[in-house]
Amino acid sequence: MFDLSILNGVLSLVHIVICVIICIILVSVYKESKSIQYLFVGLTIFVFSSPWWPSAISVILYLFTGNGLNMVIYFFLGNFFVPFGLIFWLIAFTEMMYEKYKYLIVIVYIIIGVVFEVFLIYFLIENPTEIGTLSGIVDVNYKSFVMLYLLIVAFTLIVSGILFAIETMKSNNPKIKWSGRFILIGFISFNISAVLDALISTNPIALILIRILLISSMLELYSSFNMPKYLERILIK
């Protein structure tokens, strides 16, 4: 019988591997160019794959031991690193725009992130069911403050993507314009795929399509900052 949990974990692993590769490439570009936004965008892409770490690890453990991750470790891996990803993105974003407000923006989000982490760790210790539920080895449903924080993350990504796109569209350089388009499309794709991933988990075809959209969002973010030459030739004539 087909096991959807295995497919879920395998697709999560593919997504993570692609994010790691993109991160390595962007960090390499940073080392050559010394432009710090490449470093933080690379770290953003890697850390934003963290919600899918526990499903990949859980399936690997299940295949070798017959048991997946326990609820506490699953919730920790899936949520603890998300604030870091958002901070990394905001550092990169404010290096390119609104540099005057960089420290204010970053500090505000650090405070929000710290509050989230305090609640997360408290409930992980005291009552993990306040964070969400885990059915089987990968079927997770988050609730309460976790969903609120994830909404803040989604809103921030969309708004920053729109602002970046608006600013870059003012440029006469077509490559810069495409950079803004890719950022906006990438963040919209990421948020849509993340929501659908949480809502639709019982249909294998839908799951595959959602993960393709998720992976494409990371490739779009990558293309925004390090557009492949072949893509540049197609889009910019």
JSON list of C-alpha atoms in Angstrom, two decimals:
[
{"chain": "A", "resi": 1, "resn": "MET", "atom": "CA", "xyz": [0.00, 0.00, 0.00]},
{"chain": "A", "resi": 2, "resn": "PHE", "atom": "CA", "xyz": [1.24, 3.50, -0.93]},
{"chain": "A", "resi": 3, "resn": "ASP", "atom": "CA", "xyz": [2.48, 5.43, 2.10]},
{"chain": "A", "resi": 4, "resn": "LEU", "atom": "CA", "xyz": [1.85, 9.15, 1.71]},
{"chain": "A", "resi": 5, "resn": "SER", "atom": "CA", "xyz": [4.06, 9.88, 4.73]},
{"chain": "A", "resi": 6, "resn": "ILE", "atom": "CA", "xyz": [7.08, 8.48, 2.89]},
{"chain": "A", "resi": 7, "resn": "LEU", "atom": "CA", "xyz": [6.32, 10.64, -0.15]},
{"chain": "A", "resi": 8, "resn": "ASN", "atom": "CA", "xyz": [5.93, 13.66, 2.11]},
{"chain": "A", "resi": 9, "resn": "GLY", "atom": "CA", "xyz": [9.31, 13.05, 3.73]},
{"chain": "A", "resi": 10, "resn": "VAL", "atom": "CA", "xyz": [11.09, 12.37, 0.44]},
{"chain": "A", "resi": 11, "resn": "LEU", "atom": "CA", "xyz": [9.72, 15.56, -1.11]},
{"chain": "A", "resi": 12, "resn": "SER", "atom": "CA", "xyz": [10.76, 17.48, 2.01]},
{"chain": "A", "resi": 13, "resn": "LEU", "atom": "CA", "xyz": [14.27, 16.08, 1.66]},
{"chain": "A", "resi": 14, "resn": "VAL", "atom": "CA", "xyz": [14.43, 17.10, -2.02]},
{"chain": "A", "resi": 15, "resn": "HIS", "atom": "CA", "xyz": [13.32, 20.62, -1.08]},
{"chain": "A", "resi": 16, "resn": "ILE", "atom": "CA", "xyz": [15.94, 20.84, 1.69]},
{"chain": "A", "resi": 17, "resn": "VAL", "atom": "CA", "xyz": [18.76, 19.62, -0.57]},
{"chain": "A", "resi": 18, "resn": "ILE", "atom": "CA", "xyz": [17.87, 22.21, -3.21]},
{"chain": "A", "resi": 19, "resn": "CYS", "atom": "CA", "xyz": [17.81, 24.96, -0.56]},
{"chain": "A", "resi": 20, "resn": "VAL", "atom": "CA", "xyz": [21.23, 23.85, 0.73]},
{"chain": "A", "resi": 21, "resn": "ILE", "atom": "CA", "xyz": [22.66, 23.95, -2.81]},
{"chain": "A", "resi": 22, "resn": "ILE", "atom": "CA", "xyz": [21.23, 27.43, -3.42]},
{"chain": "A", "resi": 23, "resn": "CYS", "atom": "CA", "xyz": [22.61, 28.62, -0.07]},
{"chain": "A", "resi": 24, "resn": "ILE", "atom": "CA", "xyz": [26.09, 27.29, -0.90]},
{"chain": "A", "resi": 25, "resn": "ILE", "atom": "CA", "xyz": [26.04, 29.00, -4.31]},
{"chain": "A", "resi": 26, "resn": "LEU", "atom": "CA", "xyz": [24.96, 32.36, -2.87]},
{"chain": "A", "resi": 27, "resn": "VAL", "atom": "CA", "xyz": [27.52, 32.17, -0.06]},
{"chain": "A", "resi": 28, "resn": "SER", "atom": "CA", "xyz": [30.17, 31.49, -2.72]},
{"chain": "A", "resi": 29, "resn": "VAL", "atom": "CA", "xyz": [28.99, 34.56, -4.64]},
{"chain": "A", "resi": 30, "resn": "TYR", "atom": "CA", "xyz": [29.25, 36.55, -1.41]},
{"chain": "A", "resi": 31, "resn": "LYS", "atom": "CA", "xyz": [32.84, 35.42, -0.90]},
{"chain": "A", "resi": 32, "resn": "GLU", "atom": "CA", "xyz": [33.73, 36.67, -4.37]},
{"chain": "A", "resi": 33, "resn": "SER", "atom": "CA", "xyz": [31.69, 39.88, -4.42]},
{"chain": "A", "resi": 34, "resn": "LYS", "atom": "CA", "xyz": [31.74, 40.76, -0.69]},
{"chain": "A", "resi": 35, "resn": "SER", "atom": "CA", "xyz": [28.14, 41.95, -1.12]},
{"chain": "A", "resi": 36, "resn": "ILE", "atom": "CA", "xyz": [26.56, 40.94, 2.17]},
{"chain": "A", "resi": 37, "resn": "GLN", "atom": "CA", "xyz": [23.04, 40.56, 0.76]},
{"chain": "A", "resi": 38, "resn": "TYR", "atom": "CA", "xyz": [24.12, 37.36, -1.01]},
{"chain": "A", "resi": 39, "resn": "LEU", "atom": "CA", "xyz": [25.18, 35.86, 2.30]},
{"chain": "A", "resi": 40, "resn": "PHE", "atom": "CA", "xyz": [21.94, 36.70, 4.08]},
{"chain": "A", "resi": 41, "resn": "VAL", "atom": "CA", "xyz": [19.68, 35.72, 1.19]},
{"chain": "A", "resi": 42, "resn": "GLY", "atom": "CA", "xyz": [21.48, 32.38, 1.04]},
{"chain": "A", "resi": 43, "resn": "LEU", "atom": "CA", "xyz": [21.00, 31.90, 4.78]},
{"chain": "A", "resi": 44, "resn": "THR", "atom": "CA", "xyz": [17.35, 32.97, 4.45]},
{"chain": "A", "resi": 45, "resn": "ILE", "atom": "CA", "xyz": [16.64, 30.32, 1.83]},
{"chain": "A", "resi": 46, "resn": "PHE", "atom": "CA", "xyz": [18.36, 27.64, 3.91]},
{"chain": "A", "resi": 47, "resn": "VAL", "atom": "CA", "xyz": [16.65, 28.53, 7.19]},
{"chain": "A", "resi": 48, "resn": "PHE", "atom": "CA", "xyz": [13.23, 28.88, 5.56]},
{"chain": "A", "resi": 49, "resn": "SER", "atom": "CA", "xyz": [13.51, 25.21, 4.64]},
{"chain": "A", "resi": 50, "resn": "SER", "atom": "CA", "xyz": [13.52, 24.40, 8.39]},
{"chain": "A", "resi": 51, "resn": "PRO", "atom": "CA", "xyz": [9.74, 23.81, 8.67]},
{"chain": "A", "resi": 52, "resn": "TRP", "atom": "CA", "xyz": [10.33, 20.80, 6.40]},
{"chain": "A", "resi": 53, "resn": "TRP", "atom": "CA", "xyz": [13.36, 19.46, 8.31]},
{"chain": "A", "resi": 54, "resn": "PRO", "atom": "CA", "xyz": [11.34, 17.41, 10.82]},
{"chain": "A", "resi": 55, "resn": "SER", "atom": "CA", "xyz": [9.25, 15.62, 8.18]},
{"chain": "A", "resi": 56, "resn": "ALA", "atom": "CA", "xyz": [12.38, 14.62, 6.26]},
{"chain": "A", "resi": 57, "resn": "ILE", "atom": "CA", "xyz": [14.21, 13.50, 9.41]},
{"chain": "A", "resi": 58, "resn": "SER", "atom": "CA", "xyz": [11.12, 11.73, 10.76]},
{"chain": "A", "resi": 59, "resn": "VAL", "atom": "CA", "xyz": [10.71, 9.64, 7.61]},
{"chain": "A", "resi": 60, "resn": "ILE", "atom": "CA", "xyz": [14.41, 8.73, 7.54]},
{"chain": "A", "resi": 61, "resn": "LEU", "atom": "CA", "xyz": [14.19, 7.62, 11.18]},
{"chain": "A", "resi": 62, "resn": "TYR", "atom": "CA", "xyz": [11.01, 5.68, 10.44]},
{"chain": "A", "resi": 63, "resn": "LEU", "atom": "CA", "xyz": [12.67, 3.79, 7.59]},
{"chain": "A", "resi": 64, "resn": "PHE", "atom": "CA", "xyz": [15.58, 2.74, 9.82]},
{"chain": "A", "resi": 65, "resn": "THR", "atom": "CA", "xyz": [13.93, 2.35, 13.23]},
{"chain": "A", "resi": 66, "resn": "GLY", "atom": "CA", "xyz": [10.19, 2.09, 12.66]},
{"chain": "A", "resi": 67, "resn": "ASN", "atom": "CA", "xyz": [9.58, 5.29, 14.65]},
{"chain": "A", "resi": 68, "resn": "GLY", "atom": "CA", "xyz": [9.51, 8.94, 13.65]},
{"chain": "A", "resi": 69, "resn": "LEU", "atom": "CA", "xyz": [10.45, 12.01, 15.67]},
{"chain": "A", "resi": 70, "resn": "ASN", "atom": "CA", "xyz": [8.61, 12.62, 18.91]},
{"chain": "A", "resi": 71, "resn": "MET", "atom": "CA", "xyz": [6.31, 15.62, 19.14]},
{"chain": "A", "resi": 72, "resn": "VAL", "atom": "CA", "xyz": [8.68, 17.88, 21.09]},
{"chain": "A", "resi": 73, "resn": "ILE", "atom": "CA", "xyz": [11.63, 17.49, 18.72]},
{"chain": "A", "resi": 74, "resn": "TYR", "atom": "CA", "xyz": [9.35, 17.75, 15.69]},
{"chain": "A", "resi": 75, "resn": "PHE", "atom": "CA", "xyz": [7.84, 21.03, 16.89]},
{"chain": "A", "resi": 76, "resn": "PHE", "atom": "CA", "xyz": [11.24, 22.40, 17.90]},
{"chain": "A", "resi": 77, "resn": "LEU", "atom": "CA", "xyz": [12.89, 21.70, 14.54]},
{"chain": "A", "resi": 78, "resn": "GLY", "atom": "CA", "xyz": [9.88, 22.94, 12.60]},
{"chain": "A", "resi": 79, "resn": "ASN", "atom": "CA", "xyz": [9.54, 26.29, 14.36]},
{"chain": "A", "resi": 80, "resn": "PHE", "atom": "CA", "xyz": [12.60, 27.37, 16.34]},
{"chain": "A", "resi": 81, "resn": "PHE", "atom": "CA", "xyz": [14.69, 28.55, 13.38]},
{"chain": "A", "resi": 82, "resn": "VAL", "atom": "CA", "xyz": [11.95, 30.44, 11.50]},
{"chain": "A", "resi": 83, "resn": "PRO", "atom": "CA", "xyz": [12.60, 33.78, 13.32]},
{"chain": "A", "resi": 84, "resn": "PHE", "atom": "CA", "xyz": [16.26, 33.56, 12.30]},
{"chain": "A", "resi": 85, "resn": "GLY", "atom": "CA", "xyz": [15.25, 33.18, 8.65]},
{"chain": "A", "resi": 86, "resn": "LEU", "atom": "CA", "xyz": [13.04, 36.26, 8.86]},
{"chain": "A", "resi": 87, "resn": "ILE", "atom": "CA", "xyz": [15.80, 38.31, 10.51]},
{"chain": "A", "resi": 88, "resn": "PHE", "atom": "CA", "xyz": [18.31, 37.19, 7.86]},
{"chain": "A", "resi": 89, "resn": "TRP", "atom": "CA", "xyz": [15.91, 38.32, 5.13]},
{"chain": "A", "resi": 90, "resn": "LEU", "atom": "CA", "xyz": [15.27, 41.69, 6.79]},
{"chain": "A", "resi": 91, "resn": "ILE", "atom": "CA", "xyz": [19.01, 42.30, 7.10]},
{"chain": "A", "resi": 92, "resn": "ALA", "atom": "CA", "xyz": [19.41, 41.60, 3.37]},
{"chain": "A", "resi": 93, "resn": "PHE", "atom": "CA", "xyz": [16.32, 43.67, 2.54]},
{"chain": "A", "resi": 94, "resn": "THR", "atom": "CA", "xyz": [17.45, 46.70, 4.54]},
{"chain": "A", "resi": 95, "resn": "GLU", "atom": "CA", "xyz": [20.91, 46.49, 2.97]},
{"chain": "A", "resi": 96, "resn": "MET", "atom": "CA", "xyz": [19.18, 47.22, -0.34]},
{"chain": "A", "resi": 97, "resn": "MET", "atom": "CA", "xyz": [16.28, 49.42, 0.79]},
{"chain": "A", "resi": 98, "resn": "TYR", "atom": "CA", "xyz": [15.31, 51.52, 3.82]},
{"chain": "A", "resi": 99, "resn": "GLU", "atom": "CA", "xyz": [18.86, 51.39, 5.15]},
{"chain": "A", "resi": 100, "resn": "LYS", "atom": "CA", "xyz": [18.03, 54.42, 7.27]},
{"chain": "A", "resi": 101, "resn": "TYR", "atom": "CA", "xyz": [15.55, 52.28, 9.24]},
{"chain": "A", "resi": 102, "resn": "LYS", "atom": "CA", "xyz": [17.62, 49.10, 9.22]},
{"chain": "A", "resi": 103, "resn": "TYR", "atom": "CA", "xyz": [18.34, 48.86, 12.93]},
{"chain": "A", "resi": 104, "resn": "LEU", "atom": "CA", "xyz": [14.81, 49.83, 13.94]},
{"chain": "A", "resi": 105, "resn": "ILE", "atom": "CA", "xyz": [13.23, 47.22, 11.65]},
{"chain": "A", "resi": 106, "resn": "VAL", "atom": "CA", "xyz": [15.63, 44.46, 12.64]},
{"chain": "A", "resi": 107, "resn": "ILE", "atom": "CA", "xyz": [15.40, 45.20, 16.38]},
{"chain": "A", "resi": 108, "resn": "VAL", "atom": "CA", "xyz": [11.57, 45.21, 16.31]},
{"chain": "A", "resi": 109, "resn": "TYR", "atom": "CA", "xyz": [11.53, 41.82, 14.61]},
{"chain": "A", "resi": 110, "resn": "ILE", "atom": "CA", "xyz": [14.19, 40.45, 16.93]},
{"chain": "A", "resi": 111, "resn": "ILE", "atom": "CA", "xyz": [11.98, 41.39, 19.89]},
{"chain": "A", "resi": 112, "resn": "ILE", "atom": "CA", "xyz": [8.96, 39.71, 18.26]},
{"chain": "A", "resi": 113, "resn": "GLY", "atom": "CA", "xyz": [11.11, 36.67, 17.50]},
{"chain": "A", "resi": 114, "resn": "VAL", "atom": "CA", "xyz": [12.39, 36.44, 21.07]},
{"chain": "A", "resi": 115, "resn": "VAL", "atom": "CA", "xyz": [8.83, 36.57, 22.42]},
{"chain": "A", "resi": 116, "resn": "PHE", "atom": "CA", "xyz": [7.87, 33.77, 20.04]},
{"chain": "A", "resi": 117, "resn": "GLU", "atom": "CA", "xyz": [10.86, 31.65, 21.05]},
{"chain": "A", "resi": 118, "resn": "VAL", "atom": "CA", "xyz": [10.07, 32.11, 24.76]},
{"chain": "A", "resi": 119, "resn": "PHE", "atom": "CA", "xyz": [6.50, 30.90, 24.24]},
{"chain": "A", "resi": 120, "resn": "LEU", "atom": "CA", "xyz": [7.71, 28.06, 22.02]},
{"chain": "A", "resi": 121, "resn": "ILE", "atom": "CA", "xyz": [10.25, 26.76, 24.52]},
{"chain": "A", "resi": 122, "resn": "TYR", "atom": "CA", "xyz": [7.84, 27.18, 27.43]},
{"chain": "A", "resi": 123, "resn": "PHE", "atom": "CA", "xyz": [5.11, 25.14, 25.77]},
{"chain": "A", "resi": 124, "resn": "LEU", "atom": "CA", "xyz": [7.59, 22.56, 24.47]},
{"chain": "A", "resi": 125, "resn": "ILE", "atom": "CA", "xyz": [8.51, 21.92, 28.10]},
{"chain": "A", "resi": 126, "resn": "GLU", "atom": "CA", "xyz": [5.12, 22.37, 29.78]},
{"chain": "A", "resi": 127, "resn": "ASN", "atom": "CA", "xyz": [2.46, 21.41, 27.24]},
{"chain": "A", "resi": 128, "resn": "PRO", "atom": "CA", "xyz": [3.44, 20.67, 23.61]},
{"chain": "A", "resi": 129, "resn": "THR", "atom": "CA", "xyz": [-0.21, 20.16, 22.62]},
{"chain": "A", "resi": 130, "resn": "GLU", "atom": "CA", "xyz": [-0.68, 23.93, 22.94]},
{"chain": "A", "resi": 131, "resn": "ILE", "atom": "CA", "xyz": [1.67, 24.25, 19.96]},
{"chain": "A", "resi": 132, "resn": "GLY", "atom": "CA", "xyz": [-0.11, 21.76, 17.74]},
{"chain": "A", "resi": 133, "resn": "THR", "atom": "CA", "xyz": [-0.85, 18.12, 17.08]},
{"chain": "A", "resi": 134, "resn": "LEU", "atom": "CA", "xyz": [1.23, 15.43, 15.39]},
{"chain": "A", "resi": 135, "resn": "SER", "atom": "CA", "xyz": [-0.56, 12.50, 13.77]},
{"chain": "A", "resi": 136, "resn": "GLY", "atom": "CA", "xyz": [1.47, 9.62, 12.39]},
{"chain": "A", "resi": 137, "resn": "ILE", "atom": "CA", "xyz": [5.06, 10.55, 11.58]},
{"chain": "A", "resi": 138, "resn": "VAL", "atom": "CA", "xyz": [4.64, 13.75, 9.52]},
{"chain": "A", "resi": 139, "resn": "ASP", "atom": "CA", "xyz": [1.05, 15.00, 9.71]},
{"chain": "A", "resi": 140, "resn": "VAL", "atom": "CA", "xyz": [1.29, 18.15, 11.83]},
{"chain": "A", "resi": 141, "resn": "ASN", "atom": "CA", "xyz": [-1.24, 20.87, 12.59]},
{"chain": "A", "resi": 142, "resn": "TYR", "atom": "CA", "xyz": [-0.05, 24.00, 14.37]},
{"chain": "A", "resi": 143, "resn": "LYS", "atom": "CA", "xyz": [-2.32, 26.32, 16.33]},
{"chain": "A", "resi": 144, "resn": "SER", "atom": "CA", "xyz": [-2.50, 29.33, 18.69]},
{"chain": "A", "resi": 145, "resn": "PHE", "atom": "CA", "xyz": [0.59, 31.56, 18.86]},
{"chain": "A", "resi": 146, "resn": "VAL", "atom": "CA", "xyz": [2.51, 29.55, 16.25]},
{"chain": "A", "resi": 147, "resn": "MET", "atom": "CA", "xyz": [-0.08, 30.33, 13.58]},
{"chain": "A", "resi": 148, "resn": "LEU", "atom": "CA", "xyz": [-0.10, 33.98, 14.65]},
{"chain": "A", "resi": 149, "resn": "TYR", "atom": "CA", "xyz": [3.67, 34.24, 14.27]},
{"chain": "A", "resi": 150, "resn": "LEU", "atom": "CA", "xyz": [3.62, 32.44, 10.92]},
{"chain": "A", "resi": 151, "resn": "LEU", "atom": "CA", "xyz": [1.02, 34.97, 9.72]},
{"chain": "A", "resi": 152, "resn": "ILE", "atom": "CA", "xyz": [3.37, 37.78, 10.78]},
{"chain": "A", "resi": 153, "resn": "VAL", "atom": "CA", "xyz": [6.18, 36.13, 8.81]},
{"chain": "A", "resi": 154, "resn": "ALA", "atom": "CA", "xyz": [3.98, 35.68, 5.73]},
{"chain": "A", "resi": 155, "resn": "PHE", "atom": "CA", "xyz": [2.73, 39.28, 5.89]},
{"chain": "A", "resi": 156, "resn": "THR", "atom": "CA", "xyz": [6.27, 40.63, 6.28]},
{"chain": "A", "resi": 157, "resn": "LEU", "atom": "CA", "xyz": [7.59, 38.63, 3.33]},
{"chain": "A", "resi": 158, "resn": "ILE", "atom": "CA", "xyz": [4.75, 39.69, 1.04]},
{"chain": "A", "resi": 159, "resn": "VAL", "atom": "CA", "xyz": [4.97, 43.38, 1.99]},
{"chain": "A", "resi": 160, "resn": "SER", "atom": "CA", "xyz": [8.77, 43.49, 1.67]},
{"chain": "A", "resi": 161, "resn": "GLY", "atom": "CA", "xyz": [8.49, 41.68, -1.67]},
{"chain": "A", "resi": 162, "resn": "ILE", "atom": "CA", "xyz": [5.96, 44.24, -2.94]},
{"chain": "A", "resi": 163, "resn": "LEU", "atom": "CA", "xyz": [8.12, 47.16, -1.77]},
{"chain": "A", "resi": 164, "resn": "PHE", "atom": "CA", "xyz": [11.20, 45.64, -3.39]},
{"chain": "A", "resi": 165, "resn": "ALA", "atom": "CA", "xyz": [9.32, 45.01, -6.64]},
{"chain": "A", "resi": 166, "resn": "ILE", "atom": "CA", "xyz": [7.93, 48.57, -6.75]},
{"chain": "A", "resi": 167, "resn": "GLU", "atom": "CA", "xyz": [11.38, 50.06, -6.19]},
{"chain": "A", "resi": 168, "resn": "THR", "atom": "CA", "xyz": [13.15, 47.89, -8.77]},
{"chain": "A", "resi": 169, "resn": "MET", "atom": "CA", "xyz": [10.47, 48.52, -11.39]},
{"chain": "A", "resi": 170, "resn": "LYS", "atom": "CA", "xyz": [11.58, 52.18, -11.39]},
{"chain": "A", "resi": 171, "resn": "SER", "atom": "CA", "xyz": [14.96, 51.13, -12.78]},
{"chain": "A", "resi": 172, "resn": "ASN", "atom": "CA", "xyz": [15.83, 51.40, -16.47]},
{"chain": "A", "resi": 173, "resn": "ASN", "atom": "CA", "xyz": [17.88, 48.23, -16.13]},
{"chain": "A", "resi": 174, "resn": "PRO", "atom": "CA", "xyz": [15.71, 45.26, -17.25]},
{"chain": "A", "resi": 175, "resn": "LYS", "atom": "CA", "xyz": [17.75, 42.83, -15.14]},
{"chain": "A", "resi": 176, "resn": "ILE", "atom": "CA", "xyz": [17.00, 44.83, -11.99]},
{"chain": "A", "resi": 177, "resn": "LYS", "atom": "CA", "xyz": [13.31, 44.92, -12.94]},
{"chain": "A", "resi": 178, "resn": "TRP", "atom": "CA", "xyz": [13.27, 41.14, -13.26]},
{"chain": "A", "resi": 179, "resn": "SER", "atom": "CA", "xyz": [15.00, 40.90, -9.90]},
{"chain": "A", "resi": 180, "resn": "GLY", "atom": "CA", "xyz": [12.03, 42.65, -8.29]},
{"chain": "A", "resi": 181, "resn": "ARG", "atom": "CA", "xyz": [9.54, 40.48, -10.14]},
{"chain": "A", "resi": 182, "resn": "PHE", "atom": "CA", "xyz": [11.27, 37.29, -9.04]},
{"chain": "A", "resi": 183, "resn": "ILE", "atom": "CA", "xyz": [11.36, 38.41, -5.41]},
{"chain": "A", "resi": 184, "resn": "LEU", "atom": "CA", "xyz": [7.64, 39.14, -5.40]},
{"chain": "A", "resi": 185, "resn": "ILE", "atom": "CA", "xyz": [6.70, 35.96, -7.28]},
{"chain": "A", "resi": 186, "resn": "GLY", "atom": "CA", "xyz": [9.02, 33.93, -5.05]},
{"chain": "A", "resi": 187, "resn": "PHE", "atom": "CA", "xyz": [7.52, 35.14, -1.77]},
{"chain": "A", "resi": 188, "resn": "ILE", "atom": "CA", "xyz": [3.95, 34.77, -3.05]},
{"chain": "A", "resi": 189, "resn": "SER", "atom": "CA", "xyz": [4.73, 31.24, -4.27]},
{"chain": "A", "resi": 190, "resn": "PHE", "atom": "CA", "xyz": [6.39, 30.38, -0.95]},
{"chain": "A", "resi": 191, "resn": "ASN", "atom": "CA", "xyz": [3.45, 31.54, 1.14]},
{"chain": "A", "resi": 192, "resn": "ILE", "atom": "CA", "xyz": [0.83, 29.89, -1.07]},
{"chain": "A", "resi": 193, "resn": "SER", "atom": "CA", "xyz": [2.72, 26.58, -1.11]},
{"chain": "A", "resi": 194, "resn": "ALA", "atom": "CA", "xyz": [3.28, 26.70, 2.67]},
{"chain": "A", "resi": 195, "resn": "VAL", "atom": "CA", "xyz": [-0.44, 27.27, 3.31]},
{"chain": "A", "resi": 196, "resn": "LEU", "atom": "CA", "xyz": [-1.52, 24.57, 0.85]},
{"chain": "A", "resi": 197, "resn": "ASP", "atom": "CA", "xyz": [1.07, 22.20, 2.29]},
{"chain": "A", "resi": 198, "resn": "ALA", "atom": "CA", "xyz": [-0.57, 22.56, 5.69]},
{"chain": "A", "resi": 199, "resn": "LEU", "atom": "CA", "xyz": [-4.12, 22.23, 4.36]},
{"chain": "A", "resi": 200, "resn": "ILE", "atom": "CA", "xyz": [-3.76, 19.51, 1.72]},
{"chain": "A", "resi": 201, "resn": "SER", "atom": "CA", "xyz": [-1.82, 16.46, 2.86]},
{"chain": "A", "resi": 202, "resn": "THR", "atom": "CA", "xyz": [-3.93, 13.49, 1.77]},
{"chain": "A", "resi": 203, "resn": "ASN", "atom": "CA", "xyz": [-3.63, 13.63, -2.01]},
{"chain": "A", "resi": 204, "resn": "PRO", "atom": "CA", "xyz": [-0.29, 12.49, -3.50]},
{"chain": "A", "resi": 205, "resn": "ILE", "atom": "CA", "xyz": [-0.69, 14.42, -6.77]},
{"chain": "A", "resi": 206, "resn": "ALA", "atom": "CA", "xyz": [-1.62, 17.60, -4.92]},
{"chain": "A", "resi": 207, "resn": "LEU", "atom": "CA", "xyz": [1.30, 17.11, -2.54]},
{"chain": "A", "resi": 208, "resn": "ILE", "atom": "CA", "xyz": [3.76, 16.75, -5.43]},
{"chain": "A", "resi": 209, "resn": "LEU", "atom": "CA", "xyz": [2.39, 19.86, -7.17]},
{"chain": "A", "resi": 210, "resn": "ILE", "atom": "CA", "xyz": [2.53, 21.87, -3.94]},
{"chain": "A", "resi": 211, "resn": "ARG", "atom": "CA", "xyz": [6.14, 20.88, -3.32]},
{"chain": "A", "resi": 212, "resn": "ILE", "atom": "CA", "xyz": [7.04, 21.76, -6.92]},
{"chain": "A", "resi": 213, "resn": "LEU", "atom": "CA", "xyz": [5.57, 25.22, -6.26]},
{"chain": "A", "resi": 214, "resn": "LEU", "atom": "CA", "xyz": [7.54, 25.40, -3.00]},
{"chain": "A", "resi": 215, "resn": "ILE", "atom": "CA", "xyz": [10.81, 24.48, -4.72]},
{"chain": "A", "resi": 216, "resn": "SER", "atom": "CA", "xyz": [10.08, 26.93, -7.55]},
{"chain": "A", "resi": 217, "resn": "SER", "atom": "CA", "xyz": [9.71, 29.73, -4.97]},
{"chain": "A", "resi": 218, "resn": "MET", "atom": "CA", "xyz": [13.27, 29.13, -3.77]},
{"chain": "A", "resi": 219, "resn": "LEU", "atom": "CA", "xyz": [14.55, 29.08, -7.36]},
{"chain": "A", "resi": 220, "resn": "GLU", "atom": "CA", "xyz": [12.74, 32.37, -7.99]},
{"chain": "A", "resi": 221, "resn": "LEU", "atom": "CA", "xyz": [14.40, 33.97, -4.97]},
{"chain": "A", "resi": 222, "resn": "TYR", "atom": "CA", "xyz": [17.74, 32.66, -6.16]},
{"chain": "A", "resi": 223, "resn": "SER", "atom": "CA", "xyz": [17.15, 34.05, -9.66]},
{"chain": "A", "resi": 224, "resn": "SER", "atom": "CA", "xyz": [16.35, 37.44, -8.19]},
{"chain": "A", "resi": 225, "resn": "PHE", "atom": "CA", "xyz": [19.86, 37.77, -6.78]},
{"chain": "A", "resi": 226, "resn": "ASN", "atom": "CA", "xyz": [21.92, 35.56, -9.06]},
{"chain": "A", "resi": 227, "resn": "MET", "atom": "CA", "xyz": [20.04, 35.16, -12.31]},
{"chain": "A", "resi": 228, "resn": "PRO", "atom": "CA", "xyz": [21.42, 32.27, -14.40]},
{"chain": "A", "resi": 229, "resn": "LYS", "atom": "CA", "xyz": [22.91, 33.37, -17.73]},
{"chain": "A", "resi": 230, "resn": "TYR", "atom": "CA", "xyz": [20.56, 31.21, -19.79]},
{"chain": "A", "resi": 231, "resn": "LEU", "atom": "CA", "xyz": [17.54, 32.77, -18.05]},
{"chain": "A", "resi": 232, "resn": "GLU", "atom": "CA", "xyz": [18.96, 36.24, -18.55]},
{"chain": "A", "resi": 233, "resn": "ARG", "atom": "CA", "xyz": [19.30, 35.57, -22.29]},
{"chain": "A", "resi": 234, "resn": "ILE", "atom": "CA", "xyz": [15.67, 34.44, -22.48]},
{"chain": "A", "resi": 235, "resn": "LEU", "atom": "CA", "xyz": [14.15, 37.27, -20.45]},
{"chain": "A", "resi": 236, "resn": "ILE", "atom": "CA", "xyz": [16.37, 40.20, -21.40]},
{"chain": "A", "resi": 237, "resn": "LYS", "atom": "CA", "xyz": [16.63, 40.91, -25.10]}
]
